[in-house]
mmCIF file of C-alpha atoms in Angstrom:
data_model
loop_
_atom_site.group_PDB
_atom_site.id
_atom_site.type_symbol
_atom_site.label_atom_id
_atom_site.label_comp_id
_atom_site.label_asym_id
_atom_site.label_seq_id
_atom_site.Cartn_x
_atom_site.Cartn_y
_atom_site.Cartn_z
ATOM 1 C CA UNK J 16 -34.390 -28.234 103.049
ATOM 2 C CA UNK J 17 -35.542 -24.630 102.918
ATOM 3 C CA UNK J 18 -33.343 -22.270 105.391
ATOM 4 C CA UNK J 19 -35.460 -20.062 107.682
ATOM 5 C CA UNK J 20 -35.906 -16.163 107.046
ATOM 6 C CA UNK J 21 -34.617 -15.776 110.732
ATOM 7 C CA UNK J 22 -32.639 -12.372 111.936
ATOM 8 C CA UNK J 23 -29.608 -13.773 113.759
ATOM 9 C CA UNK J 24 -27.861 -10.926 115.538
ATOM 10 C CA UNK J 25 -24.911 -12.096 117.260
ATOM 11 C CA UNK J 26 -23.335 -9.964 120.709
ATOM 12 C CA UNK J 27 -19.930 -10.138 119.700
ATOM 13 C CA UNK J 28 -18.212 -10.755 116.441
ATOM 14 C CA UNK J 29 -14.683 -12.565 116.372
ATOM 15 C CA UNK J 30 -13.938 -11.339 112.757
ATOM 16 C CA UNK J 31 -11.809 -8.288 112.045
ATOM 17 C CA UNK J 32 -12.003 -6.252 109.255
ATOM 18 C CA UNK J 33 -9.106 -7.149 108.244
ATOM 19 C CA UNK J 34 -10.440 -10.528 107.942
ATOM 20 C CA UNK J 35 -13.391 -9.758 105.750
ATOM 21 C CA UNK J 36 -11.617 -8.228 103.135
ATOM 22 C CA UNK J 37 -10.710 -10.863 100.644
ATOM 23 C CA UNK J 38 -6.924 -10.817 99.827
ATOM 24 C CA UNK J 39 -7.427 -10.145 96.666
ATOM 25 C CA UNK J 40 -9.418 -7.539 97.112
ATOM 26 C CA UNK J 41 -7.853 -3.921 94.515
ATOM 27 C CA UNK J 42 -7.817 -2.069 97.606
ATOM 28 C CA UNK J 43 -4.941 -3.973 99.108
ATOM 29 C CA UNK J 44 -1.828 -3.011 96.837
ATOM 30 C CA UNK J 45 -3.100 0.024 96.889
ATOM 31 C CA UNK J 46 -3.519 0.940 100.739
ATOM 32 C CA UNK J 47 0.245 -0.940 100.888
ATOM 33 C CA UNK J 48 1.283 2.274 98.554
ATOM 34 C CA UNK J 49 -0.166 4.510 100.720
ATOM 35 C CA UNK J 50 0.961 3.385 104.031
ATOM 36 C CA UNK J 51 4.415 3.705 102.608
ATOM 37 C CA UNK J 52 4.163 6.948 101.412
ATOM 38 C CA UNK J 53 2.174 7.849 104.436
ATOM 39 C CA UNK J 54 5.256 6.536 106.492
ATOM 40 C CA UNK J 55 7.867 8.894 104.812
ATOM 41 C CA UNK J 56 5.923 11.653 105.590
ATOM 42 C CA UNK J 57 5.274 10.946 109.529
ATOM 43 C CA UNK J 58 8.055 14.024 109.951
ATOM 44 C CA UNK J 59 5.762 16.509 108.024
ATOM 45 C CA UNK J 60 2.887 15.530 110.212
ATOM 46 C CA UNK J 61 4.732 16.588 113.096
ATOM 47 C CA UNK J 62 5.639 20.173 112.276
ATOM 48 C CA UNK J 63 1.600 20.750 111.493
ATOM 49 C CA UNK J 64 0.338 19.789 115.041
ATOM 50 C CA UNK J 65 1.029 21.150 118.468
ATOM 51 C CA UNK J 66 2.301 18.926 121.256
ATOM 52 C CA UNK J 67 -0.087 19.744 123.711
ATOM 53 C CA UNK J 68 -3.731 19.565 123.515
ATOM 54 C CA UNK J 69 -6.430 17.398 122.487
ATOM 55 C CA UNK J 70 -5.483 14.614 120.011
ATOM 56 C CA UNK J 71 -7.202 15.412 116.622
ATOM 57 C CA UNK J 72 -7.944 13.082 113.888
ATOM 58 C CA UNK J 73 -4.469 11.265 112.620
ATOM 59 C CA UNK J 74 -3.919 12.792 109.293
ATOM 60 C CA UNK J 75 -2.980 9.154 107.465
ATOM 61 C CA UNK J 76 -6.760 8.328 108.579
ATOM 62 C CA UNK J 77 -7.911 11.315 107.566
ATOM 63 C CA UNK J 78 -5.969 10.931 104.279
ATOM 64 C CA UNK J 79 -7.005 7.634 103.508
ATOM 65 C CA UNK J 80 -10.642 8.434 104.029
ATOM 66 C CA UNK J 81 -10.160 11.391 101.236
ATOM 67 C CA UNK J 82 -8.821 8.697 98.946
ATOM 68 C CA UNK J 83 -11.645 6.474 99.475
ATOM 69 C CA UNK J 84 -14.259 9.742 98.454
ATOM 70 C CA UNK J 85 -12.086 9.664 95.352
ATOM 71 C CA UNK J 86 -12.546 6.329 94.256
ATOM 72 C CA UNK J 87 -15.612 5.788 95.237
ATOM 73 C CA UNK J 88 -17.083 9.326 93.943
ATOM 74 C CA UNK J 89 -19.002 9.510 97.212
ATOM 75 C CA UNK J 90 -20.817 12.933 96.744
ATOM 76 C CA UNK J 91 -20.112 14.656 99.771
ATOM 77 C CA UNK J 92 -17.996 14.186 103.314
ATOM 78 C CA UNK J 93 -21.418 13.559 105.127
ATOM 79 C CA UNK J 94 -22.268 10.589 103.277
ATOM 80 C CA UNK J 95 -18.319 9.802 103.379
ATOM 81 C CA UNK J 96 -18.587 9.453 107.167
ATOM 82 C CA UNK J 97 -21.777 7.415 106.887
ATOM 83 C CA UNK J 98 -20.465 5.003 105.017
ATOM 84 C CA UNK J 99 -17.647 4.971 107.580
ATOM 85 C CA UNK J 100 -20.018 4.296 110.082
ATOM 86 C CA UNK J 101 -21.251 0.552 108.400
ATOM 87 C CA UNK J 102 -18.913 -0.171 105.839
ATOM 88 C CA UNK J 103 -16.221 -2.577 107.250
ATOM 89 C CA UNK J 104 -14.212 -1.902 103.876
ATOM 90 C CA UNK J 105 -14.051 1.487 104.609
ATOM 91 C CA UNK J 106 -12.974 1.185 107.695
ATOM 92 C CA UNK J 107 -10.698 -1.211 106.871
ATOM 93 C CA UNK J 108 -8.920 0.928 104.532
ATOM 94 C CA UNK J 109 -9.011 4.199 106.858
ATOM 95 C CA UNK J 110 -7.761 2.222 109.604
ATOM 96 C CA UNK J 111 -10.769 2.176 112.310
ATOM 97 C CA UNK J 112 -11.622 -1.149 114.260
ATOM 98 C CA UNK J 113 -15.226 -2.933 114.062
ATOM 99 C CA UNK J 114 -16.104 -0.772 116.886
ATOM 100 C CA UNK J 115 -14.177 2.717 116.602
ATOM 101 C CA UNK J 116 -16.556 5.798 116.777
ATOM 102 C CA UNK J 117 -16.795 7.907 113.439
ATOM 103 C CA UNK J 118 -15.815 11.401 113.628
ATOM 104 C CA UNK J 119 -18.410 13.932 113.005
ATOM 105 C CA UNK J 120 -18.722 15.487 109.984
ATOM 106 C CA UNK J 121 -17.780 19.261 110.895
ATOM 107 C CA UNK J 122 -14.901 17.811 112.689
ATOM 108 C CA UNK J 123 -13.914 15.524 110.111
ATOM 109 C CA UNK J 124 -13.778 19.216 107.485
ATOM 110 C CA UNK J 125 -12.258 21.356 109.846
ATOM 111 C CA UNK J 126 -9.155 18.571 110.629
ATOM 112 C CA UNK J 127 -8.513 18.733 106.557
ATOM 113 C CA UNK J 128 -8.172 22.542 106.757
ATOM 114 C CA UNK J 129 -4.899 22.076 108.399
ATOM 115 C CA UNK J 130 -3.805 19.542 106.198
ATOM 116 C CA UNK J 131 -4.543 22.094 103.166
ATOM 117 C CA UNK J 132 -2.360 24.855 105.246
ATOM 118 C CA UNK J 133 0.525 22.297 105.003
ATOM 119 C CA UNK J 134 0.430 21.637 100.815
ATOM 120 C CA UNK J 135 -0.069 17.910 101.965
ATOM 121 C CA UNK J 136 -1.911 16.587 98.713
ATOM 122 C CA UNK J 137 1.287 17.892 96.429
ATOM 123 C CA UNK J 138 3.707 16.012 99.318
ATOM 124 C CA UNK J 139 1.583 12.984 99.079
ATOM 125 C CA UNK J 140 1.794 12.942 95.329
ATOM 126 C CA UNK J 141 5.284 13.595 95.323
ATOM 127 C CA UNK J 142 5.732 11.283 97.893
ATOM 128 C CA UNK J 143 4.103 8.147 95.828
ATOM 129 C CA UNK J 144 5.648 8.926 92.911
ATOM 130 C CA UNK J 145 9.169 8.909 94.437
ATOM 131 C CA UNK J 146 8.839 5.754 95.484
ATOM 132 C CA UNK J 147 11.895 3.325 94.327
ATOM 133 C CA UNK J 148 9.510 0.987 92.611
ATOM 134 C CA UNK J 149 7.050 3.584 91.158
ATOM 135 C CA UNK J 150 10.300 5.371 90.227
ATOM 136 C CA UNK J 151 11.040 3.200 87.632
ATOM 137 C CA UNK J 152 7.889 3.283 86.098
ATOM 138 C CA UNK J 153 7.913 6.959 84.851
ATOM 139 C CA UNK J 154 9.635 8.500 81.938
ATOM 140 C CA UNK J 155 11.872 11.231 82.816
ATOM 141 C CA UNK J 156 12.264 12.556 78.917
ATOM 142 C CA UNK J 157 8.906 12.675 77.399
ATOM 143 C CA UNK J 158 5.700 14.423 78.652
ATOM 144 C CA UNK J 159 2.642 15.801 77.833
ATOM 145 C CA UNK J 160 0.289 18.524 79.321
ATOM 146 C CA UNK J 161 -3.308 20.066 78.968
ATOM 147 C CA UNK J 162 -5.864 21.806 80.848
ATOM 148 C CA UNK J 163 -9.406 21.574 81.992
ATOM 149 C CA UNK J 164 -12.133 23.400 83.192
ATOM 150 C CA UNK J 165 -13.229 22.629 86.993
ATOM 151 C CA UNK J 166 -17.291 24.105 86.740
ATOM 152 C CA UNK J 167 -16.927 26.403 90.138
ATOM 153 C CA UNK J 168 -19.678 25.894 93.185
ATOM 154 C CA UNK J 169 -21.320 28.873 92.400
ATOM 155 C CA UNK J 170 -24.029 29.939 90.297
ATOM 156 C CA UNK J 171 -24.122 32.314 87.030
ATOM 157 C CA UNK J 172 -26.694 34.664 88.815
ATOM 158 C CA UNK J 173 -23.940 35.152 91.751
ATOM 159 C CA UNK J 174 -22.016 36.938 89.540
ATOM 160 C CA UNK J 175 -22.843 40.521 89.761
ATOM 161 C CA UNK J 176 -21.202 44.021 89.705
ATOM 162 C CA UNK J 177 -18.415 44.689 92.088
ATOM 163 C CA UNK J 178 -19.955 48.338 92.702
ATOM 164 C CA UNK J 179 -22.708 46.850 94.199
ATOM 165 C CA UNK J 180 -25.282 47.976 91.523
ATOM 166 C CA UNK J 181 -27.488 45.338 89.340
ATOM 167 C CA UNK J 182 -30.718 43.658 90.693
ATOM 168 C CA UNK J 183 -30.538 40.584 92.622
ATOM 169 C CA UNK J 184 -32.316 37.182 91.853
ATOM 170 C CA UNK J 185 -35.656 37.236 92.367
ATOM 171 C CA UNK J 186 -37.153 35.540 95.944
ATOM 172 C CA UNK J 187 -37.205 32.070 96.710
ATOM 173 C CA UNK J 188 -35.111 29.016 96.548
ATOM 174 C CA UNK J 189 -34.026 29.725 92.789
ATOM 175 C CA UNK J 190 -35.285 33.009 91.639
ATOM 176 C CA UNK J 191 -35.251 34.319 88.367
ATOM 177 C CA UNK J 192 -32.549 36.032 86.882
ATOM 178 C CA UNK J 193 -32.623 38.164 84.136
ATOM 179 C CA UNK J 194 -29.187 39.102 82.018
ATOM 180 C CA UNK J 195 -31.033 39.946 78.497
ATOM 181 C CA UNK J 196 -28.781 43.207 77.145
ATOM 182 C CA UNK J 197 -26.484 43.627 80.674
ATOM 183 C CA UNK J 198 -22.675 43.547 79.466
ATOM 184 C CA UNK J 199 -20.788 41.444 82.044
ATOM 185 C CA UNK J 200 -16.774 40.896 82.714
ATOM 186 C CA UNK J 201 -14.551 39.214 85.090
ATOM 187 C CA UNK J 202 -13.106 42.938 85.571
ATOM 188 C CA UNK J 203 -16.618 44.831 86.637
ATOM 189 C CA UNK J 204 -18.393 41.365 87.761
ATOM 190 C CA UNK J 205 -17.859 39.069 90.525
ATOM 191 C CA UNK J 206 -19.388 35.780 91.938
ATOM 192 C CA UNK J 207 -20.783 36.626 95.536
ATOM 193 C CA UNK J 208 -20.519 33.189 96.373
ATOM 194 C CA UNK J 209 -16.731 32.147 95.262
ATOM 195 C CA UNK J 210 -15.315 35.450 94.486
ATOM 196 C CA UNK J 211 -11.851 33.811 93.033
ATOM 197 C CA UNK J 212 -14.104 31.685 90.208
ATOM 198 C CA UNK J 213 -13.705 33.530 87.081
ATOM 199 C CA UNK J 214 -16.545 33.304 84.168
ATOM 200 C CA UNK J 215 -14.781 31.369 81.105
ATOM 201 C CA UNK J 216 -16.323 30.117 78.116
ATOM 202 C CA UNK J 217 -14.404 27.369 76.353
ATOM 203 C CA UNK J 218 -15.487 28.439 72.766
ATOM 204 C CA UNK J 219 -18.006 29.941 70.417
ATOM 205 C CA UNK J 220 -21.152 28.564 71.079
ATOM 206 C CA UNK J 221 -20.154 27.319 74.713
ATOM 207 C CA UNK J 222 -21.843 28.545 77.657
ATOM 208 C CA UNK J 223 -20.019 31.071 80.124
ATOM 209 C CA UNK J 224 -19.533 29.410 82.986
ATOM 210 C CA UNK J 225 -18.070 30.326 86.003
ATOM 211 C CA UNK J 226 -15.062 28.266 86.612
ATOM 212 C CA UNK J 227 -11.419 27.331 87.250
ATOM 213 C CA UNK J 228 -9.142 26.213 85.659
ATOM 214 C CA UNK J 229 -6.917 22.927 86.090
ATOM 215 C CA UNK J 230 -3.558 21.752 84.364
ATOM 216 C CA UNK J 231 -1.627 18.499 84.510
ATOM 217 C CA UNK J 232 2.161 17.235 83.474
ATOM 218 C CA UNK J 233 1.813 13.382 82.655
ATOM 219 C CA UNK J 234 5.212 11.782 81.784
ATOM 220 C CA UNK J 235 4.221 9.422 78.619
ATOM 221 C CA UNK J 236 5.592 5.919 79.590
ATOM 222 C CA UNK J 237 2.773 5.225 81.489
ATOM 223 C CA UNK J 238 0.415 8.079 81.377
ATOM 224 C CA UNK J 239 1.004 9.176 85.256
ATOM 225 C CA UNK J 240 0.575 12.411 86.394
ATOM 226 C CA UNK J 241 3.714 14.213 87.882
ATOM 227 C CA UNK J 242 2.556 17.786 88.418
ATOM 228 C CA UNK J 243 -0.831 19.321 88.809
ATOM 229 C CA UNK J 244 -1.692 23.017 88.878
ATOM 230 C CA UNK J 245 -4.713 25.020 89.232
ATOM 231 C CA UNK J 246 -5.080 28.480 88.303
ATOM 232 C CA UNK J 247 -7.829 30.930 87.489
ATOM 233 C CA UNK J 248 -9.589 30.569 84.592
ATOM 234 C CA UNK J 249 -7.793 32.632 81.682
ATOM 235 C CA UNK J 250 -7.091 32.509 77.471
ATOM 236 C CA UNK J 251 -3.198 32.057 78.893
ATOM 237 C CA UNK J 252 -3.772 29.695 81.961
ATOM 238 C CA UNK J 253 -3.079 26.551 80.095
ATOM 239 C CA UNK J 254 0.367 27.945 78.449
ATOM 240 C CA UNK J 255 1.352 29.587 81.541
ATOM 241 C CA UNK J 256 1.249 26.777 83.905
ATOM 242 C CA UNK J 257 2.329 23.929 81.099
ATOM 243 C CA UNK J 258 5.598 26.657 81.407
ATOM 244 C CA UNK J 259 5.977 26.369 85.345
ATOM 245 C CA UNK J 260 5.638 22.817 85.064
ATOM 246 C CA UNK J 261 8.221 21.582 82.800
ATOM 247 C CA UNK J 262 10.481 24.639 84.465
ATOM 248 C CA UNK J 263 9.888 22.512 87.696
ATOM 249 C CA UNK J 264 11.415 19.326 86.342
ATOM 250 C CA UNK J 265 14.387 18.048 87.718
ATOM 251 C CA UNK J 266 17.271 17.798 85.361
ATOM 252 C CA UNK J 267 18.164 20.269 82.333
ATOM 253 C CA UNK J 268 18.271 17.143 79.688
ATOM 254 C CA UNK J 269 16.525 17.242 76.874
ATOM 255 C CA UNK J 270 12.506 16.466 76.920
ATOM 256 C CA UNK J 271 10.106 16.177 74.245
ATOM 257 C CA UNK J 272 6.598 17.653 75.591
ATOM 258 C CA UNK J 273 3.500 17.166 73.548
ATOM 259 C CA UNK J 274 0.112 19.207 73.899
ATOM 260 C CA UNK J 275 -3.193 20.128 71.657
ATOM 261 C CA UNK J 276 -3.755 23.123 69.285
ATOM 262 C CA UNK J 277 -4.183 25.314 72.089
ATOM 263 C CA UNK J 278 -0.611 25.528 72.884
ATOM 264 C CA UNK J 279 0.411 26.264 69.809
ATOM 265 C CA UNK J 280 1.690 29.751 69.727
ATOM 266 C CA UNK J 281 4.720 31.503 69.164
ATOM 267 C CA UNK J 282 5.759 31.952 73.019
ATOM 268 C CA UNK J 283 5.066 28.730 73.908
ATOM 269 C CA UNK J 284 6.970 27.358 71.469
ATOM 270 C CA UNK J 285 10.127 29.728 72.083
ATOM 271 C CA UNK J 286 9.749 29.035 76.005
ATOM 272 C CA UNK J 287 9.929 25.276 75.172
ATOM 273 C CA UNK J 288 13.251 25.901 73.131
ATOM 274 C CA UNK J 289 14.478 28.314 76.222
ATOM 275 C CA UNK J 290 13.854 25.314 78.651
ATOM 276 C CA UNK J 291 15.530 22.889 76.421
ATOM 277 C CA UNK J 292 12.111 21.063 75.468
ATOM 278 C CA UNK J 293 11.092 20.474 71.792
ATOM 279 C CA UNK J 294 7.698 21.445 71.616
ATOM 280 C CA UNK J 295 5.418 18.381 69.919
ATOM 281 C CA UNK J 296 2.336 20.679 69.875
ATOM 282 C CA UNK J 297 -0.437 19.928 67.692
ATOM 283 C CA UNK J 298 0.112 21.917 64.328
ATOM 284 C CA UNK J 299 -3.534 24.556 64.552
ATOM 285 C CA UNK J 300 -3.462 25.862 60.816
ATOM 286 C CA UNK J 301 -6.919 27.345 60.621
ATOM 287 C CA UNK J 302 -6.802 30.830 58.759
ATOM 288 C CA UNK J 303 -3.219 31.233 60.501
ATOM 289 C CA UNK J 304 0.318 29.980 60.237
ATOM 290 C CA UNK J 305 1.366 27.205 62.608
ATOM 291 C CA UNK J 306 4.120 27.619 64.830
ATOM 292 C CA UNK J 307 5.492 24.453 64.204
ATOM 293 C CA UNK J 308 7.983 23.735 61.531
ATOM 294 C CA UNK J 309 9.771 21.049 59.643
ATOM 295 C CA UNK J 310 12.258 21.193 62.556
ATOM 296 C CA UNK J 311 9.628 19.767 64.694
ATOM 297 C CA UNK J 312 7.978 17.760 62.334
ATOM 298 C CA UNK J 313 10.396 15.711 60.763
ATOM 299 C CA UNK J 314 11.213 13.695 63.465
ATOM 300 C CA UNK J 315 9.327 10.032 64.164
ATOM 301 C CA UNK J 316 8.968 11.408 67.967
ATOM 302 C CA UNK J 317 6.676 13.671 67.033
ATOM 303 C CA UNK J 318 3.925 11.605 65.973
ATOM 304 C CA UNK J 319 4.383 9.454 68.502
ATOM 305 C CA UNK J 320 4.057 12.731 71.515
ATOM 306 C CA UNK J 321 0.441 13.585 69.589
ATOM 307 C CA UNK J 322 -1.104 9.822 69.816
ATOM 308 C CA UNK J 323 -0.020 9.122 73.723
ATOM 309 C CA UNK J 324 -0.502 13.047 74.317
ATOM 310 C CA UNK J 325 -4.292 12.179 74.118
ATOM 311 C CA UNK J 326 -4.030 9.692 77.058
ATOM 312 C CA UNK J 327 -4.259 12.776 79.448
ATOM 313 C CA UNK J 328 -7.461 13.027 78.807
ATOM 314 C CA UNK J 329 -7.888 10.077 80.254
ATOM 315 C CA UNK J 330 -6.795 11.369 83.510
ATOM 316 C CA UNK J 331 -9.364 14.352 83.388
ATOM 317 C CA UNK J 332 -11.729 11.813 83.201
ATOM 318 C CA UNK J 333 -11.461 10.322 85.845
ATOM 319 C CA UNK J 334 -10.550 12.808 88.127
ATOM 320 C CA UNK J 335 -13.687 14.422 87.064
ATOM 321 C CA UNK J 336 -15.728 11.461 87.717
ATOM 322 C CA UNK J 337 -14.074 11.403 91.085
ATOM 323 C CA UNK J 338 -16.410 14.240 91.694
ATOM 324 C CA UNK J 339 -14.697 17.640 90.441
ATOM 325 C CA UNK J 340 -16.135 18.091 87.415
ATOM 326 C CA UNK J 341 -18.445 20.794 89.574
ATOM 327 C CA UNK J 342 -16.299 21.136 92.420
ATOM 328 C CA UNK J 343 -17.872 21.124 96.065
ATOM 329 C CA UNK J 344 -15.266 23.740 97.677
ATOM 330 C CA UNK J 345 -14.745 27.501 97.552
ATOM 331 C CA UNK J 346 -11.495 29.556 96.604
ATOM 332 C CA UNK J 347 -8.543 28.303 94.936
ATOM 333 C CA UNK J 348 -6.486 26.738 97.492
ATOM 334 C CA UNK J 349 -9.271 24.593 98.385
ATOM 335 C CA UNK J 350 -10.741 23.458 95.019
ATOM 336 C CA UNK J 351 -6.618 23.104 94.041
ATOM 337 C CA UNK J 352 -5.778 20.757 97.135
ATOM 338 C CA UNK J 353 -8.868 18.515 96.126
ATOM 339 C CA UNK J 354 -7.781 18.874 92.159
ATOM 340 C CA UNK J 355 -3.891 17.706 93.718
ATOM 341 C CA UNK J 356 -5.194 14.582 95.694
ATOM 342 C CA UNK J 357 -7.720 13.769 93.143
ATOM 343 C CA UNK J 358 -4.757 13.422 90.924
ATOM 344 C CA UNK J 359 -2.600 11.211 93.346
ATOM 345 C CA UNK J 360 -6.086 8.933 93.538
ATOM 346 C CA UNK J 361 -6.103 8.572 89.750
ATOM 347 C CA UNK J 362 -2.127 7.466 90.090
ATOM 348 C CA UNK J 363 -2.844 4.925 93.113
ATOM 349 C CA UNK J 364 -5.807 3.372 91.037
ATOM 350 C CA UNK J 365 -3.136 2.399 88.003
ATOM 351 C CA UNK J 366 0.091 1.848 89.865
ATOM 352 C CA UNK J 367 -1.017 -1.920 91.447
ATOM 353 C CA UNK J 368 -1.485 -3.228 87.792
ATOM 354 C CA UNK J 369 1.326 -1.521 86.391
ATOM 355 C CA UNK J 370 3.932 -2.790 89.379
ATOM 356 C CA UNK J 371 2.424 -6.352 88.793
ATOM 357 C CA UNK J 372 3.332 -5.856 84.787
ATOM 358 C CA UNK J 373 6.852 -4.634 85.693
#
């Protein structure tokens, strides 16, 4: 018998959202990951908000909902809240009940500001990966590391003199711009709109675009990421922070830490040796001598460090995907705490399969 195209609205529902989500629904191990982590950093919380007052938005909610932007590369924090509004898995995950009022959207931005003021994304990442069970998933004496380019939200014809001088765009929503025979730096120029995006162009023939620049440490077990950075965009960037981020280790035993053609150049190499790392960098013997010797060569580990060295590219990928590869914030600390969580998201989406394999 044919059913009836009949709108049945019911007054009250006796299903949580809880219930709705299937059990074996990907999200699950996951938010159990993040409550945990979430947990151990209750303390931090506390020294970021003041006693008295009006209660804000809890930051685990508030966290939770910037995970679920990541994975589901939801474009902005508007449409983020909408969904929050009528998706039950949403609000499952964030932690709101079938009939919890969503925060508004200024609100929502203004609550992450102090979370940014506290370096919360590089706790939460820390705080995941020191997890006893994740713990034993990571390598602790081979690595890799690379860098990308994070397009900047601002456009070419915002960069203009410093001085003041130079004619603007032309009227109207996206006036013309006209740079025929005008000589333009990072030292005389600046964007208007995100002053701390620098103009980069990743090689000849590339486009200059105006950009930053972000670096990541993944150990090579299992391809994780361990340590983000992001810097300026610069020719020494990448080399600079790879060094900060195998100086941060933990430990002073010997690591083997592999990397593209970029990195290979004679100070690189000799700060790997001073931090008791042997260099695996890709050997970059076009019109000039390599760096990298027999010493390095010879060994079996270092073919191995260039094929699972290529894996982090993997991770720019996604993170990228995840909506920064033309970032939606202004200024380095806030395009850098996105970059940091974006990071942890890209962890939290592996770690359920990998715990299950363990």
């Amino acid at each position: 018998m044919r059913g009836l195209d009949e709108r049945s609205e019911g007054l009250f529902s006796y299903l949580s959202c809880e219930a709705r989500v299937p059990a074996s629904h990907p999200l699950r191990p996951i938010r159990a990951i993040v409550d945990e982590a979430l947990e151990v950093m209750s303390p931090a919380f506390e020294g970021l908000y003041s006693r008295i007052g009006r209660p804000s938005i809890p930051p685990e909610k508030l966290l939770r909902a910037l995970l679920l932007q990541a994975f589901y590369s939801v474009r902005s924090e508007r449409q983020l809240m909408e969904q929050l509004d009528y998706n039950l898995l949403f609000r499952w995950f964030v932690g709101l009940s079938m009939d919890a009022p969503v925060w508004d959207v200024t609100v929502f931005t203004k609550n992450r500001e102090r979370l940014l003021a506290g370096d919360v994304a590089a706790k939460f990442l820390a705080t995941v990966l020191d997890q006893p069970r994740v713990k034993t998933l990571l390598s602790d004496e081979h690595f890799s590391v690379d860098g990308t380019l994070i397009e900047a939200w601002a456009s070419v014809k915002s960069f203009r003199p410093k001085d003041g001088s130079g004619e603007p765009p032309g009227p109207g929503r996206n006036g013309e711009r006209d740079f025929h025979g005008e000589k333009r730096s990072n030292e005389t120029h600046a964007s208007t709109t995100d002053p701390e995006a620098r103009l980069y162009r990743k090689g000849n023939g590339q486009p200059a675009k105006l950009a930053f620049m972000g670096h990541a440490l993944m150990e090579n077990r299992h391809a994780l990421v361990v340590d983000v950075r992001l810097t300026a965009a610069t020719g020494l960037a990448e080399r600079e922070a790879a060094v900060a981020m195998v100086e941060a280790i933990p430990g002073r035993h010997r690591i083997t830490v592999g990397a593209d053609k970029a990195y290979d150049t004679r100070d690189f190499v000799a700060n790997m040796r001073e931090l008791g790392a042997a260099p695996h960098v890709a050997q970059n013997t076009n019109n000039r001598r390599s760096a990298i010797d027999g010493r390095t060569t010879r060994h079996p580990g270092y073919a191995v460090s260039l094929r699972i060295r290529k894996r982090i590219e993997e991770v720019f990928g996604w993170i990228k995907g995840a909506g920064l590869r033309k970032t939606r914030h202004r200024g380095t600390a806030r395009v850098g705490w996105m970059f940091t969580l974006t990071a942890a998201a890209y962890n939290l989406i592996r770690l359920p399969k990998l715990l299950a394999a363990a």
